[in-house]
Coordinates of C-alpha atoms and ligand atoms in Angstrom, one line a residue:
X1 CA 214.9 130.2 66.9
X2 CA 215.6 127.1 69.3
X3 CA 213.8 126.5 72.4
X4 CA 216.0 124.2 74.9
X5 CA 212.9 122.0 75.8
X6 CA 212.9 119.5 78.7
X7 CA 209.9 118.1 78.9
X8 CA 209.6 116.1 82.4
X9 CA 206.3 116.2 82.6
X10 CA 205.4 114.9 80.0
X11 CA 208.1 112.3 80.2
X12 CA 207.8 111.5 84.0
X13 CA 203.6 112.0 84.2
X14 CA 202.0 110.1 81.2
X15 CA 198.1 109.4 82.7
X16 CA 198.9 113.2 84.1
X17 CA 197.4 115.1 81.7
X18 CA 195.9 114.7 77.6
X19 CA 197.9 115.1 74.3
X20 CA 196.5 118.0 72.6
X21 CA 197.2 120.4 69.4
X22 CA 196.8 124.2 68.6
X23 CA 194.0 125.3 66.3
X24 CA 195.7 126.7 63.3
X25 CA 194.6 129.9 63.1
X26 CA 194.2 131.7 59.6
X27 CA 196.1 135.0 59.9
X28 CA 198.6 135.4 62.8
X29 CA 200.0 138.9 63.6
X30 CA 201.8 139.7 66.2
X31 CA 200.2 142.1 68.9
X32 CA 203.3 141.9 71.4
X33 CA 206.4 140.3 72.3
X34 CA 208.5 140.7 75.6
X35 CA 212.2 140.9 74.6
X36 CA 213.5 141.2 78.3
X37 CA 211.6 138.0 79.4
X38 CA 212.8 136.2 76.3
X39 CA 216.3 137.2 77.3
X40 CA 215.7 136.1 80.7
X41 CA 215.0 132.5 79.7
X42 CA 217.7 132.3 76.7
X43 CA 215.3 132.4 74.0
X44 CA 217.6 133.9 71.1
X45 CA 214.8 135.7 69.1
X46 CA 217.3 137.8 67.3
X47 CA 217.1 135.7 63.7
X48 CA 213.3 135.8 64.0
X49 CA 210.8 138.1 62.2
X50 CA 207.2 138.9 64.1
X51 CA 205.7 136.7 61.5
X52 CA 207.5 133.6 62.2
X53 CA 206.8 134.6 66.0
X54 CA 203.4 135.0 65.5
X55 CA 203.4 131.6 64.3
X56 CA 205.4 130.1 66.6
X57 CA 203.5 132.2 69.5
X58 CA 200.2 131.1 67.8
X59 CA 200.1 127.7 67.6
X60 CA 200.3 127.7 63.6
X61 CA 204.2 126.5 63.7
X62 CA 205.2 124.1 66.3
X63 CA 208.5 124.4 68.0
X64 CA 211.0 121.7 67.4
X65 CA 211.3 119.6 70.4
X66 CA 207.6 120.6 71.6
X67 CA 205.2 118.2 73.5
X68 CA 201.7 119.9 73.4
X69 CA 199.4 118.6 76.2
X70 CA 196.6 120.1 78.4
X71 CA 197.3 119.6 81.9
X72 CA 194.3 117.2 83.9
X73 CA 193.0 119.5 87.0
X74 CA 189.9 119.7 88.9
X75 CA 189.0 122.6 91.4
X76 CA 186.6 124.4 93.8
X77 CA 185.0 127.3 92.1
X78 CA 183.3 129.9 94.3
X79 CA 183.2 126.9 97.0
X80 CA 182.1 124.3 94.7
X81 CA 183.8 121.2 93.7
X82 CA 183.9 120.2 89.9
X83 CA 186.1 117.1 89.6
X84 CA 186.6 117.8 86.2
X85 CA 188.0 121.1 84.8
X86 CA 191.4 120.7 82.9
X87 CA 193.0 123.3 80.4
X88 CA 190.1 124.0 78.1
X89 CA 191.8 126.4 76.6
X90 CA 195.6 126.7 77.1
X91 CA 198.0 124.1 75.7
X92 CA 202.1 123.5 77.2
X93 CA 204.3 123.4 74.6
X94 CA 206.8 122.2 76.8
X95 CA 209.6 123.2 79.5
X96 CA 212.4 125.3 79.2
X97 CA 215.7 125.4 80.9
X98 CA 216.9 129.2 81.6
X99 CA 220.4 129.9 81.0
X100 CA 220.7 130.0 85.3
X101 CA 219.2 126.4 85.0
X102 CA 215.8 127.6 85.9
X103 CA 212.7 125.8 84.2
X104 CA 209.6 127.1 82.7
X105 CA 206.4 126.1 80.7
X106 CA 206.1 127.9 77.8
X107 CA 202.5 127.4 77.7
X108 CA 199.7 128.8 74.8
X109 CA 196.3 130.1 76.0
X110 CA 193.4 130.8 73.7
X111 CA 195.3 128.2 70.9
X112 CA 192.0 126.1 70.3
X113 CA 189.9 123.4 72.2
X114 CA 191.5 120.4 74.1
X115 CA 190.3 117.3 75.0
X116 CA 189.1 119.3 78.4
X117 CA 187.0 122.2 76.8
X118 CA 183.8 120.8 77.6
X119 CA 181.5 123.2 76.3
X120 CA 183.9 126.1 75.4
X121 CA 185.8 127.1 72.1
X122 CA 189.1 127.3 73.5
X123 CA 189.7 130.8 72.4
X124 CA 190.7 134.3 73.6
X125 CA 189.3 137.5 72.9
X126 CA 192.1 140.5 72.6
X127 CA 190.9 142.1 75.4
X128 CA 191.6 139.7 77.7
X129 CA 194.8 138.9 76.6
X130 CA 196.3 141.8 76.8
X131 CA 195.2 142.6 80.2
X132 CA 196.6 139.5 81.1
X133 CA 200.1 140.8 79.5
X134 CA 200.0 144.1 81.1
X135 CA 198.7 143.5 84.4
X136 CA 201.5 140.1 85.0
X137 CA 204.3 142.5 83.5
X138 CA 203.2 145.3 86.3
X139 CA 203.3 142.3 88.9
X140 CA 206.2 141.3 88.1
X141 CA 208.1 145.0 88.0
X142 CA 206.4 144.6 91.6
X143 CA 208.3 142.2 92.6
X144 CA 205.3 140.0 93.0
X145 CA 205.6 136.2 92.3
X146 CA 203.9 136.1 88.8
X147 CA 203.1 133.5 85.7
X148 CA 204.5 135.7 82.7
X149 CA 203.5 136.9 79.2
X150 CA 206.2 136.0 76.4
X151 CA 203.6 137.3 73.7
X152 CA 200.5 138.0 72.6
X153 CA 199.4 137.1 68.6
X154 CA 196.0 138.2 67.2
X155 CA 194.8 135.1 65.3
X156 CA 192.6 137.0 62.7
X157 CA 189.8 134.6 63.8
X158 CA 186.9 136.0 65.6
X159 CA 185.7 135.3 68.7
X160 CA 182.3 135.0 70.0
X161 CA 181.3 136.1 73.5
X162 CA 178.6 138.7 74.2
X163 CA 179.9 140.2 71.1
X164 CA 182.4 139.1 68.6
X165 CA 185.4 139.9 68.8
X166 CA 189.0 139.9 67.6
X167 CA 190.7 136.4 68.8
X168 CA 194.1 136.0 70.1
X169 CA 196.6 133.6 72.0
X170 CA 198.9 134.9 75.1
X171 CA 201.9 132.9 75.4
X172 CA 202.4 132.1 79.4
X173 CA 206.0 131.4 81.2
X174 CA 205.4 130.0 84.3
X175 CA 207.2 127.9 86.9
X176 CA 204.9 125.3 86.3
X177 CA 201.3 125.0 86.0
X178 CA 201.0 122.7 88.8
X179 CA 197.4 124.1 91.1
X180 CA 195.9 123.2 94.3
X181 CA 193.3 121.4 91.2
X182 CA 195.5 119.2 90.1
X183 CA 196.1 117.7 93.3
X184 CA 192.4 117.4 94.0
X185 CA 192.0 115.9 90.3
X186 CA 194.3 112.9 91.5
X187 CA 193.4 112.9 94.8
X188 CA 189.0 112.8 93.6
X189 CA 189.8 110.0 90.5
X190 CA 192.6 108.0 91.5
X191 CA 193.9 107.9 95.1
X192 CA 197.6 107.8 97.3
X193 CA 199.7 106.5 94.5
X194 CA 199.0 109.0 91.7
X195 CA 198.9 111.6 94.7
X196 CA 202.5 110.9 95.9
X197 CA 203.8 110.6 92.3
X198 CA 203.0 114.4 91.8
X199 CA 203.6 115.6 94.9
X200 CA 207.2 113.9 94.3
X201 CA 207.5 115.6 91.2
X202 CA 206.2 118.6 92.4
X203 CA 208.9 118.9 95.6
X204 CA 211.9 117.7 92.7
X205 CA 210.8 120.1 90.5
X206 CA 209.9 123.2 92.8
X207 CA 211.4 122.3 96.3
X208 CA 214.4 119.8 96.1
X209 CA 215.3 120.6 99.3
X210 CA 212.3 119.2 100.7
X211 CA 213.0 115.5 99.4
X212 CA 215.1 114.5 102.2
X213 CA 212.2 115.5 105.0
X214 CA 211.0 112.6 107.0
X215 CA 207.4 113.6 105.7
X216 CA 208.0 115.2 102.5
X217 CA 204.4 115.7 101.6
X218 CA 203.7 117.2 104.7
X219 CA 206.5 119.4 104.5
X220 CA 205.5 120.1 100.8
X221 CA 202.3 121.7 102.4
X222 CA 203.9 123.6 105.1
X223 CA 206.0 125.2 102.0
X224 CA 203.3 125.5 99.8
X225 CA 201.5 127.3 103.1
X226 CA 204.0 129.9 104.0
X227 CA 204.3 130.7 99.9
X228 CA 200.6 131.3 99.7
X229 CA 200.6 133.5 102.7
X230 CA 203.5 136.0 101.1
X231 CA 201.6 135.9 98.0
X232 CA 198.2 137.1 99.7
X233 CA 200.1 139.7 101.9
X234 CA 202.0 141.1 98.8
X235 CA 198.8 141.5 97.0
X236 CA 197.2 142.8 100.0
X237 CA 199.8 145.8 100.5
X238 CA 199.6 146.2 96.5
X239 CA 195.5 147.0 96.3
X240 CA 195.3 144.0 94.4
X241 CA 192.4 142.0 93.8
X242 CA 192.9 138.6 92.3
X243 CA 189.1 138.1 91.7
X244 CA 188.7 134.1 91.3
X245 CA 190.5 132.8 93.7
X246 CA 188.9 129.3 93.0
X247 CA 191.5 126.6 93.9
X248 CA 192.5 125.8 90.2
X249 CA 194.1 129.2 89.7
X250 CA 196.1 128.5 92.8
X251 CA 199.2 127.9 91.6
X252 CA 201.7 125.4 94.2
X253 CA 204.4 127.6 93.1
X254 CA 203.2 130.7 95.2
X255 CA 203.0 132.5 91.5
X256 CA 200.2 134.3 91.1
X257 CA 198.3 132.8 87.9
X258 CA 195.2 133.7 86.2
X259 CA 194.4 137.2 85.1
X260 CA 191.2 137.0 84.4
X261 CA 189.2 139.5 86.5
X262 CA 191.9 140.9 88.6
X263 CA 192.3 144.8 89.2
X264 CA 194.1 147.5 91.4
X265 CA 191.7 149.4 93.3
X266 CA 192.1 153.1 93.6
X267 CA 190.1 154.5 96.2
X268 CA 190.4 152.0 99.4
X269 CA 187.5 150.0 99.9
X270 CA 188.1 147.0 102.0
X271 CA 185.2 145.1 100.2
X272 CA 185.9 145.7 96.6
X273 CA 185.2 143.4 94.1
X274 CA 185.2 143.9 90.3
X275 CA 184.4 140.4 89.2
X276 CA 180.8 140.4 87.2
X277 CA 180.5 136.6 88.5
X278 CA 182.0 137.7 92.2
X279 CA 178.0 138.4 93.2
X280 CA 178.3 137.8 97.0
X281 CA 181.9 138.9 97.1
X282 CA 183.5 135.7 98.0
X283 CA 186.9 137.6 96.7
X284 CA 186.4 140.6 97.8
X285 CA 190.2 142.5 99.0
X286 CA 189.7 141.9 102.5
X287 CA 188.5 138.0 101.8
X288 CA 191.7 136.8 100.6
X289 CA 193.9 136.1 103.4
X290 CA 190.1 134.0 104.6
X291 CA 189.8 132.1 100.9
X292 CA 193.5 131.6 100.8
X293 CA 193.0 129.8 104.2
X294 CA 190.4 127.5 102.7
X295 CA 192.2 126.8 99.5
X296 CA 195.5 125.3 102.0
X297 CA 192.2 123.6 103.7
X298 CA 191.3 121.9 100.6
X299 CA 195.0 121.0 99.1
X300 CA 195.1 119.8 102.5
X301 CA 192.7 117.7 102.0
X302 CA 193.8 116.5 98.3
X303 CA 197.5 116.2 99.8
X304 CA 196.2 113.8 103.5
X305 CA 196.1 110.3 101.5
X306 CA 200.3 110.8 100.4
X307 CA 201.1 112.5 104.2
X308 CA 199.2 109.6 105.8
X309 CA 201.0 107.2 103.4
X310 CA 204.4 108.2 104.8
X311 CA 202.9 108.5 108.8
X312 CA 199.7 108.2 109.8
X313 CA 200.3 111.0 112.7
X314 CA 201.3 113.6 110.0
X315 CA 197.5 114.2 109.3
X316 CA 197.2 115.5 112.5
X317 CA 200.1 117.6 111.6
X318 CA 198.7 118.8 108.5
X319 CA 195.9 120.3 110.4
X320 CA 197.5 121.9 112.6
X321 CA 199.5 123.9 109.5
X322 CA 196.4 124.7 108.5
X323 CA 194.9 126.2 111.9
X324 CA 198.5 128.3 111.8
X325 CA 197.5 130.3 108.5
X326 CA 195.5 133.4 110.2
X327 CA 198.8 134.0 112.3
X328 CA 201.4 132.8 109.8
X329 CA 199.7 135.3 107.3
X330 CA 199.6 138.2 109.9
X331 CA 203.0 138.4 110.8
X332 CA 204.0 138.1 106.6
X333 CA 201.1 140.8 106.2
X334 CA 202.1 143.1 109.0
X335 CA 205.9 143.0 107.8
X336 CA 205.0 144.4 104.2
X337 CA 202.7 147.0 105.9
X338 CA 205.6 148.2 108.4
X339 CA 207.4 148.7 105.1
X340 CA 205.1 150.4 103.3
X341 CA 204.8 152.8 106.4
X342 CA 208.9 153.0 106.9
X343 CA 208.7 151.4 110.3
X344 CA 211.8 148.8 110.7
X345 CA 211.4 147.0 113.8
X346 CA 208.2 145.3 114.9
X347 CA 205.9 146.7 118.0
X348 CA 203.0 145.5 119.7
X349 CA 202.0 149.1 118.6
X350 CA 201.8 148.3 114.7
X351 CA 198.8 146.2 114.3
X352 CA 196.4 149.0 115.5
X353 CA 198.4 151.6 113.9
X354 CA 197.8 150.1 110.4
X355 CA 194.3 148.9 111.4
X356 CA 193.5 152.9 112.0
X357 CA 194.9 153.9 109.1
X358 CA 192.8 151.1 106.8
X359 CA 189.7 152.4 108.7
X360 CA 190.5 156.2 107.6
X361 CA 191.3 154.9 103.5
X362 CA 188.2 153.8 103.8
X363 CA 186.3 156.7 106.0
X364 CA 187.6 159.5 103.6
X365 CA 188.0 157.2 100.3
X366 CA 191.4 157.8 99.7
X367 CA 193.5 156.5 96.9
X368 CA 195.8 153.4 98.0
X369 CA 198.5 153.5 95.7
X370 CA 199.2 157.6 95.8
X371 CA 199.1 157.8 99.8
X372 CA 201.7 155.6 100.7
X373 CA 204.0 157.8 98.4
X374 CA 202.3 161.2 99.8
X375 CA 203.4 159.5 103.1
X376 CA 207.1 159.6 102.0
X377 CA 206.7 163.0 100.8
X378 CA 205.3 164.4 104.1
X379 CA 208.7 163.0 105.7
X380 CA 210.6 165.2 103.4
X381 CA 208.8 168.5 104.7
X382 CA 205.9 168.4 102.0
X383 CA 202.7 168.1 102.9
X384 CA 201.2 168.3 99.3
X385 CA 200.7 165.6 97.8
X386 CA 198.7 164.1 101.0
X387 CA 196.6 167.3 101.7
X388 CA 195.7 166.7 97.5
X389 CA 194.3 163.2 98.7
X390 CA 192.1 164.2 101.4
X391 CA 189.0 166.3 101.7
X392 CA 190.4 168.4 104.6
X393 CA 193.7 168.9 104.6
X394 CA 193.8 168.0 108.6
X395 CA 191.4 164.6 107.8
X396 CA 194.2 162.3 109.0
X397 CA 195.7 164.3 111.4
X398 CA 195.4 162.0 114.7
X399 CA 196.7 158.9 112.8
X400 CA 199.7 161.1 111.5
X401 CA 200.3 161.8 115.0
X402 CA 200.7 158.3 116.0
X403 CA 202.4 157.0 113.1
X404 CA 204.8 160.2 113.8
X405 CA 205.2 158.6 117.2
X406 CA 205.8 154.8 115.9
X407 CA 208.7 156.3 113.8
X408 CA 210.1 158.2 116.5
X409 CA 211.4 154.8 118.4
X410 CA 213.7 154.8 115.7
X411 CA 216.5 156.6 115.3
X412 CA 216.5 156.8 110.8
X413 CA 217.3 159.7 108.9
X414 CA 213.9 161.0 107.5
X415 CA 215.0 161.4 104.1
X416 CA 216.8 157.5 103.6
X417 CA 213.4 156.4 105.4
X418 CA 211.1 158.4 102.6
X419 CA 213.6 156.6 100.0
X420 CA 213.2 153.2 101.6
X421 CA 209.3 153.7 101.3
X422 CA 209.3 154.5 97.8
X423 CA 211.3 151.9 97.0
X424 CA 208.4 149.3 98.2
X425 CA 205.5 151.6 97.9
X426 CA 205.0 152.0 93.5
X427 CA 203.5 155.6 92.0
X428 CA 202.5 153.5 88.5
X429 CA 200.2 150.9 88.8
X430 CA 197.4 149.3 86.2
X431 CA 195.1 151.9 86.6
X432 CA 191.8 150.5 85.8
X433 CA 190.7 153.4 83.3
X434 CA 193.8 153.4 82.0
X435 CA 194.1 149.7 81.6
X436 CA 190.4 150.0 80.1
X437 CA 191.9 152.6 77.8
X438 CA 194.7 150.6 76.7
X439 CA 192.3 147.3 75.8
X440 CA 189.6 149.4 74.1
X441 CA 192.3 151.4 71.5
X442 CA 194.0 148.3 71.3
X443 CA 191.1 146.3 69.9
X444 CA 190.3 148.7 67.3
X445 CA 193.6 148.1 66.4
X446 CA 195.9 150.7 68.1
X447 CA 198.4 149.3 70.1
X448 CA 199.9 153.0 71.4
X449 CA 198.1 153.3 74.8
X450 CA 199.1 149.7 75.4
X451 CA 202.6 150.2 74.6
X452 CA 202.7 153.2 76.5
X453 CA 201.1 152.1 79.7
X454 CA 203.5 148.8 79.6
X455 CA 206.3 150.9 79.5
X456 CA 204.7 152.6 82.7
X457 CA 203.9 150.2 84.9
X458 CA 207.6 148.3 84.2
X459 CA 209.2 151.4 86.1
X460 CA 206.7 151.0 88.9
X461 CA 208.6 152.9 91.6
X462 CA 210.8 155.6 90.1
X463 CA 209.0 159.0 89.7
X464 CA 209.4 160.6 85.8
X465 CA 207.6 163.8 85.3
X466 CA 206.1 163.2 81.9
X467 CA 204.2 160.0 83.5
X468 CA 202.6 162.1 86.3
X469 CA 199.3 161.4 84.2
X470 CA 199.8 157.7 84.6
X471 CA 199.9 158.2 89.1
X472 CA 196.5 159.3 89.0
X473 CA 193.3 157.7 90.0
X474 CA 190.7 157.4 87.7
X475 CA 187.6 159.4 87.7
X476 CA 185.3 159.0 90.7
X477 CA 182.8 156.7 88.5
X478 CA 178.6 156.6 88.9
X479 CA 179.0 152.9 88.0
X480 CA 181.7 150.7 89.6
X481 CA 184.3 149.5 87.7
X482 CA 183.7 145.9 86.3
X483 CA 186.2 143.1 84.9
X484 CA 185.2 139.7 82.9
X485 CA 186.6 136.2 83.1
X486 CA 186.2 135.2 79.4
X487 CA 189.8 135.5 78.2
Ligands
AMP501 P1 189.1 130.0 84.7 O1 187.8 130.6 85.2 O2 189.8 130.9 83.7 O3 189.9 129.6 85.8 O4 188.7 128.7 83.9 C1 188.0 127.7 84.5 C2 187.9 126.5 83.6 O5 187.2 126.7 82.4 C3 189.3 125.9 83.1 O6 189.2 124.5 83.0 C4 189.3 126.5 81.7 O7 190.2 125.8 80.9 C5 187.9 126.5 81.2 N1 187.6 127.5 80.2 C6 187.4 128.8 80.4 N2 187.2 129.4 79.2 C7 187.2 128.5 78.3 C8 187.0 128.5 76.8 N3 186.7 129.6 76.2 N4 187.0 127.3 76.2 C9 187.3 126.1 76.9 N5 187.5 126.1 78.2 C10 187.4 127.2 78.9
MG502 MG1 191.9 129.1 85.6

């Protein structure tokens, strides 16, 4: 198996980031490995056995060609600034050149400690891992900008977090691992030079077409900006709640990066959080588009000593990006929600239409993902699947009425609009209990839930009867549901 590695960070950004190496790990088997991503970046897997995968996607064999270093970051987490965080427990083997000349780190997480681990053991637990693998597969069936899992290898090594348990490695594919941290890293420690040298790289390797402008810092945060906002709106329309939003899993790629505590929420609650850590609910669903804001604020920052560099008068310029992000996001937000609704052209209407229907989610708890598709349904003359949602079957009848009379400026064929809809609006999502379901089997070694519920949530939007189980919401639980950072 040969990788086609180009390694330009580590060629191009020595004093960037520390040379590291995997912990061997004393019995890798493979739990996972995705066969339509590795054909996606040319990997040609076919001589390879899962053992010699699972050492490769362990850290027990090292690629030829690899360069393994932990990437130098700091970052604000839950609003407070630690000038020193780093990849304590992920490793880049090195970058890859897809056959359509796109490049990727290939990049090992839960491999061992690195110079950066501080305190921690640089491992993963299974559970973690694999929610990780499932829930960035789901994003990416959802068309969401996503890091990527190539594999996940148990490592036969236990792990020790409130309990023991089984270890593993996830193998990430991302666009790069370049955060809003590792421009505050350079930007705290060193100062303009070592700012502009990655925000050069950063625009050669991400934006070339940004090179040429007469700021290309500035315009480097204006992109990174309008990126951010699409990312935060597609979540937003998705039910999805990152859950540590801290400004080192902000990746200046617009993927989203980070699975720790994230989760789809079932019934709508604007302030849902599942994050144990999240206690004042600083990334809560409704907070993003806010802590989004104050993450461009604070790359902003890290980014002012290269834009004033180039033109003093661009740091006014910068902040004035900044104070556009509350309407910039709007307009990206409102666009996916018109979708979701089947509304094509934009009215002054819209914003209180969604508004109202947010307020009755809420009002009569009603499952996010399942009523944007009971919408659909309702155009095609049944009224089923949304009377199932609600407690009355005539609970939503006045916003019906209006949304009714929003559609009715257009001239669309019901049906090719309920079609349209379903095409944005998924029936399979991570369910939380079955996600649960999935990590709990899987850890007792079964890997069959898993497997199955991956299989679900690639096909997000195209209805097959025998998965009707898998559209469901969970049930109504005494205890909310509660994700964990420790991968
Ligand atoms: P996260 O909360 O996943 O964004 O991680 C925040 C920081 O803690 C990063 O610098 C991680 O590399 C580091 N970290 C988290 N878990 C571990 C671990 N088990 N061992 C070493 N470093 C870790
Ligand atoms: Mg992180």
């Amino acid at each position: 198996m040969n990788f086609a590695f180009d390694n330009s960070f580590h060629r191009d950004m020595e004093g960037f980031y520390a040379h590291a190496e995997a912990a061997a790990p004393s019995a890798p088997s493979l739990l996972a490995f995705n066969h339509p991503l590795a054909r996606r970046l040319g990997l040609d897997v076919a001589d390879a056995d899962d053992a010699t995968l699972a050492r490769l996607f362990s850290g027990q064999a090292l690629p030829e060609g690899a360069d393994p270093l932990a990437f130098a970051y700091a970052g604000h987490q839950f609003g407070h600034f630690s000038s020193q965080l780093g990849d304590g427990r992920a490793l880049l083997l090195g970058e890859i050149i897809a056959p359509d000349g796109a490049r990727f780190d290939v990049q090992l997480k839960g491999s061992g400690p690195t110079p950066f681990s501080r305190n921690g053991d640089g491992k993963a637990a299974i559970g973690p891992v694999l929610r990780e693998y499932l829930v960035s597969e789901a994003m990416a069936a959802l068309g969401v900008p996503t890091t990527r899992a190539l594999a996940a290898v148990a490592t036969g090594d236990r792990v020790q977090r409130e309990r023991a348990h089984p270890g593993a490695v996830v193998t990430r594919i991302a666009s790069s691992h370049i955060r809003v941290g590792t421009f505050q890293f350079f930007a705290a420690h060193f100062g303009a030079e070592h700012v502009i040298q990655l925000s050069d790289y950063t625009v050669r390797r991400h934006f070339p077409d940004l090179a040429g402008a007469a700021n290309p810092h500035l315009a480097l945060l204006e992109r990174v900006v309008a990126l951010q906002c699409e990312l935060v709106a597609s979540w937003l329309s998705l039910g999805f709640v990152h859950g540590v939003m801290n400004t080192d899993n902000v990746a200046v790629s617009g993927e989203t990066i980070d699975y720790g505590p994230c989760a789809f929420m079932d019934r709508f609650a604007a302030e849902t959080v599942f994050s144990s850590i999240d206690a004042n609910g600083r990334y809560s669903y409704a907070r993003q588009p806010q802590m989004m804001h104050w993450n461009m604020a604070r790359f902003a920052e890290a980014l002012l000593p290269a834009i004033h560099a180039v033109d003093p008068a661009g740091v006014e310029q910068a902040k004035a990006r900044i104070d556009a992000i509350p309407a910039l996001f709007r307009t990206a937000w409102l666009d996916r929600m018109r979708r979701k609704l089947g509304l094509g052209r934009a009215d002054d209407g819209d914003g209180a239409l969604v508004d109202g229907l947010f307020a009755d989610l809420e009002r009569l708890q009603v499952d996010f993902t399942g009523f944007f598709r009971a919408l659909a349904a309702l155009l095609r003359g049944d009224a089923g699947p949304i009377e199932a949602l609600l407690p009355e079957p005539d609970a939503m009848a006045p916003w019906i009425a209006g949304w009714w009379q929003q559609l009715e400026r257009e001239d669309v064929d019901p049906i090719e609009r309920a079609a349209a809809m379903d095409g944005v609006n998924p029936l399979y999502i991570p369910r939380n209990h079955r996600v649960e379901e999935a990590l709990v089997a899987a850890e007792a070694g079964d890997m069959a839930p898993f497997e199955a519920l991956l299989e679900v949530v690639r096909h997000p939007f195209v209805a097959r009867t025998d998965w009707a189980a898998y559209a469901t919401p969970g049930p109504a639980e005494a205890a909310p549901y509660v994700t964990f950072c420790g991968t």
